[in-house]
Amino acid sequence: MNNGVTLLKPHILGIAGSPRRNGNTDRLLREAIKAMAETGYSTEIINIRDLQFSPCLGCNACSKTGQCVQKDDIQYLQERLVAADRIIVAAPVFFMGINAQTKAVIDRMQTFWALKYVFKQPVITESERLPRYGLFLSAAGTRFPDVFTCAERAIKNLYHVLDIKYYGSCAYKGIDQAGEIDLHPSAFSEVHAKALALAQL
């Protein structure tokens, strides 16, 4: 009995940042989304490589008007980010930082920064939907101890601006060629377990 109130499923948004279709982070993301779906979440994946958009111009128009002067697929992605209850970004590390396509998307989120810090408006207005949580999945070809530091810092900052609590990462070194993640002894089980835990928050 819900007294006529429609109970919507919580929604998970997966963002695939790799330019390589069916690459290692794509595979990790699909595993996470599968785990979330098992718990009753509605799910969707947006592939950055399929979006049509330009990088941030650094013009600061969003700090004056609250709107980006560029009208492209970023507005759609922003709508989906606001609608999601849980968010998973999956992106590889290139040259010790998050890959260019994903970084370009993060830069375009400056409109959210302006909304929050210049206009003092909440990114999420429905207080009953808070808190929201986000996870980061990544892979890197090198094995340097700090190979994920810069990428993770960018994701943490993105989530902070979006009022998303950071739930950690599953990140794997020494994974370079497409499909190499399949040879990792524990990656998929770890991602599955982490996603299940994320769903239960």
Short mmCIF file of C-alpha atoms in Angstrom, two decimals:
data_model
loop_
_atom_site.label_atom_id
_atom_site.label_comp_id
_atom_site.label_asym_id
_atom_site.label_seq_id
_atom_site.Cartn_x
_atom_site.Cartn_y
_atom_site.Cartn_z
CA MET A 1 0.00 0.00 0.00
CA ASN A 2 1.63 3.25 -1.07
CA ASN A 3 -1.37 5.58 -0.67
CA GLY A 4 -1.33 6.40 -4.36
CA VAL A 5 2.31 7.52 -4.34
CA THR A 6 4.40 6.20 -7.20
CA LEU A 7 7.67 4.81 -5.85
CA LEU A 8 10.42 5.30 -8.40
CA LYS A 9 13.40 2.99 -8.57
CA PRO A 10 16.66 4.59 -7.53
CA HIS A 11 18.72 5.38 -10.60
CA ILE A 12 22.36 4.65 -11.38
CA LEU A 13 24.25 6.53 -14.08
CA GLY A 14 27.40 5.00 -15.50
CA ILE A 15 29.70 7.27 -17.49
CA ALA A 16 32.13 5.51 -19.82
CA GLY A 17 35.03 7.85 -20.44
CA SER A 18 37.34 5.78 -22.59
CA PRO A 19 37.69 6.57 -26.30
CA ARG A 20 38.22 2.83 -26.84
CA ARG A 21 34.96 0.95 -27.24
CA ASN A 22 34.77 -2.22 -25.15
CA GLY A 23 38.07 -1.36 -23.51
CA ASN A 24 39.13 -2.24 -20.00
CA THR A 25 37.25 0.48 -18.13
CA ASP A 26 34.15 -0.17 -20.27
CA ARG A 27 34.22 -3.77 -19.08
CA LEU A 28 34.62 -2.77 -15.46
CA LEU A 29 31.71 -0.37 -15.77
CA ARG A 30 29.43 -3.01 -17.25
CA GLU A 31 30.24 -5.29 -14.31
CA ALA A 32 29.38 -2.55 -11.84
CA ILE A 33 26.14 -1.69 -13.61
CA LYS A 34 25.17 -5.36 -13.68
CA ALA A 35 25.66 -5.55 -9.92
CA MET A 36 23.57 -2.42 -9.35
CA ALA A 37 20.78 -3.75 -11.56
CA GLU A 38 20.64 -6.87 -9.40
CA THR A 39 19.64 -4.71 -6.43
CA GLY A 40 16.71 -3.10 -8.23
CA TYR A 41 18.31 0.08 -9.51
CA SER A 42 17.29 1.42 -12.89
CA THR A 43 20.47 1.82 -14.89
CA GLU A 44 21.92 3.65 -17.85
CA ILE A 45 25.35 4.13 -19.40
CA ILE A 46 26.42 7.23 -21.28
CA ASN A 47 29.51 6.89 -23.47
CA ILE A 48 31.48 10.12 -23.66
CA ARG A 49 32.92 9.03 -27.01
CA ASP A 50 29.41 9.18 -28.49
CA LEU A 51 28.67 12.72 -27.31
CA GLN A 52 29.04 15.75 -29.53
CA PHE A 53 30.59 18.60 -27.55
CA SER A 54 33.44 21.08 -27.46
CA PRO A 55 35.87 21.74 -24.59
CA CYS A 56 35.42 24.57 -22.12
CA LEU A 57 36.27 27.98 -23.59
CA GLY A 58 37.31 29.48 -20.26
CA CYS A 59 35.12 32.49 -21.04
CA ASN A 60 33.51 32.62 -17.56
CA ALA A 61 30.08 33.29 -19.05
CA CYS A 62 28.61 30.68 -16.72
CA SER A 63 29.77 32.74 -13.73
CA LYS A 64 27.81 35.71 -15.08
CA THR A 65 24.64 34.06 -16.38
CA GLY A 66 24.64 30.57 -14.90
CA GLN A 67 24.53 29.13 -18.41
CA CYS A 68 27.15 27.81 -20.79
CA VAL A 69 27.37 29.64 -24.11
CA GLN A 70 27.94 26.32 -25.87
CA LYS A 71 24.81 24.32 -26.58
CA ASP A 72 25.61 20.70 -27.21
CA ASP A 73 25.33 17.24 -25.64
CA ILE A 74 26.81 18.43 -22.36
CA GLN A 75 23.43 19.85 -21.32
CA TYR A 76 21.89 16.39 -21.73
CA LEU A 77 24.67 14.82 -19.67
CA GLN A 78 24.17 17.42 -16.95
CA GLU A 79 20.47 16.60 -16.79
CA ARG A 80 21.28 12.92 -16.33
CA LEU A 81 23.86 13.72 -13.64
CA VAL A 82 21.27 15.66 -11.66
CA ALA A 83 18.70 12.88 -12.03
CA ALA A 84 20.99 10.08 -10.82
CA ASP A 85 21.06 8.71 -7.28
CA ARG A 86 24.36 6.89 -7.75
CA ILE A 87 27.08 7.72 -10.29
CA ILE A 88 29.98 5.65 -11.54
CA VAL A 89 32.65 7.21 -13.72
CA ALA A 90 34.89 4.71 -15.51
CA ALA A 91 37.89 6.23 -17.26
CA PRO A 92 41.48 5.22 -18.02
CA VAL A 93 44.67 7.01 -17.09
CA PHE A 94 46.66 8.40 -20.01
CA PHE A 95 50.06 9.98 -19.32
CA MET A 96 49.52 10.03 -15.54
CA GLY A 97 46.17 11.83 -15.72
CA ILE A 98 42.56 11.12 -16.54
CA ASN A 99 42.05 10.70 -20.28
CA ALA A 100 41.38 13.80 -22.37
CA GLN A 101 37.76 13.06 -23.27
CA THR A 102 36.75 12.61 -19.65
CA LYS A 103 38.72 15.66 -18.53
CA ALA A 104 36.99 17.76 -21.20
CA VAL A 105 33.62 16.72 -19.77
CA ILE A 106 34.73 17.56 -16.23
CA ASP A 107 35.87 21.00 -17.38
CA ARG A 108 32.42 21.66 -18.84
CA MET A 109 30.90 21.07 -15.41
CA GLN A 110 32.07 24.58 -14.53
CA THR A 111 28.43 25.63 -14.87
CA PHE A 112 27.65 23.53 -11.78
CA TRP A 113 30.55 25.18 -9.96
CA ALA A 114 29.16 28.61 -10.86
CA LEU A 115 25.67 27.61 -9.76
CA LYS A 116 26.96 26.40 -6.41
CA TYR A 117 29.65 28.92 -5.53
CA VAL A 118 28.77 32.08 -7.47
CA PHE A 119 24.97 31.98 -7.42
CA LYS A 120 24.77 30.08 -4.10
CA GLN A 121 22.13 27.72 -5.46
CA PRO A 122 21.93 23.99 -4.74
CA VAL A 123 22.82 21.58 -7.51
CA ILE A 124 20.18 19.18 -6.19
CA THR A 125 17.02 20.82 -4.90
CA GLU A 126 15.09 17.74 -3.72
CA SER A 127 16.54 17.32 -0.24
CA GLU A 128 14.94 13.90 0.15
CA ARG A 129 17.27 12.55 -2.55
CA LEU A 130 20.39 13.30 -0.57
CA PRO A 131 22.92 11.93 0.06
CA ARG A 132 24.15 10.74 -3.31
CA TYR A 133 27.26 8.61 -3.78
CA GLY A 134 29.78 8.11 -6.56
CA LEU A 135 32.40 5.53 -7.48
CA PHE A 136 35.45 5.73 -9.75
CA LEU A 137 36.74 2.86 -11.90
CA SER A 138 40.05 3.10 -13.70
CA ALA A 139 42.95 1.28 -15.32
CA ALA A 140 46.47 2.35 -16.22
CA GLY A 141 49.24 0.79 -18.25
CA THR A 142 52.02 1.79 -15.87
CA ARG A 143 52.62 0.61 -12.33
CA PHE A 144 53.85 3.82 -10.71
CA PRO A 145 52.68 4.12 -7.08
CA ASP A 146 50.91 7.43 -7.74
CA VAL A 147 49.57 6.67 -11.22
CA PHE A 148 45.93 7.24 -10.19
CA THR A 149 46.49 10.28 -7.95
CA CYS A 150 45.70 13.01 -10.48
CA ALA A 151 42.75 11.18 -12.03
CA GLU A 152 41.20 10.45 -8.67
CA ARG A 153 41.66 14.06 -7.58
CA ALA A 154 39.73 15.26 -10.65
CA ILE A 155 36.89 12.81 -9.95
CA LYS A 156 36.73 13.76 -6.28
CA ASN A 157 36.45 17.41 -7.22
CA LEU A 158 33.72 16.66 -9.76
CA TYR A 159 31.72 14.74 -7.18
CA HIS A 160 32.21 17.46 -4.57
CA VAL A 161 30.79 20.11 -6.89
CA LEU A 162 27.82 17.83 -7.67
CA ASP A 163 27.14 17.16 -3.96
CA ILE A 164 28.07 13.52 -4.41
CA LYS A 165 29.84 11.68 -1.61
CA TYR A 166 32.93 9.89 -2.90
CA TYR A 167 32.70 6.14 -2.26
CA GLY A 168 36.20 5.28 -3.40
CA SER A 169 37.66 3.58 -6.41
CA CYS A 170 38.60 0.31 -8.02
CA ALA A 171 41.73 1.04 -10.03
CA TYR A 172 44.12 -1.39 -11.66
CA LYS A 173 47.74 -0.89 -12.70
CA GLY A 174 49.56 -2.68 -15.50
CA ILE A 175 46.43 -2.87 -17.66
CA ASP A 176 47.17 -1.47 -21.12
CA GLN A 177 45.96 -3.47 -24.10
CA ALA A 178 42.23 -3.89 -24.72
CA GLY A 179 40.92 -6.90 -22.84
CA GLU A 180 43.85 -7.22 -20.43
CA ILE A 181 41.54 -6.57 -17.52
CA ASP A 182 39.96 -9.96 -18.21
CA LEU A 183 43.22 -11.57 -17.04
CA HIS A 184 43.21 -9.79 -13.68
CA PRO A 185 42.47 -12.36 -10.96
CA SER A 186 40.14 -10.24 -8.85
CA ALA A 187 39.13 -7.06 -10.71
CA PHE A 188 35.61 -8.10 -11.68
CA SER A 189 34.75 -9.63 -8.32
CA GLU A 190 36.07 -6.53 -6.54
CA VAL A 191 34.09 -4.17 -8.77
CA HIS A 192 30.96 -6.28 -8.37
CA ALA A 193 31.27 -6.26 -4.58
CA LYS A 194 32.02 -2.52 -4.46
CA ALA A 195 29.00 -1.75 -6.63
CA LEU A 196 26.73 -3.91 -4.48
CA ALA A 197 27.94 -2.05 -1.40
CA LEU A 198 27.34 1.26 -3.17
CA ALA A 199 23.78 0.21 -3.93
CA GLN A 200 23.09 -0.54 -0.29
CA LEU A 201 24.14 2.86 1.08
#
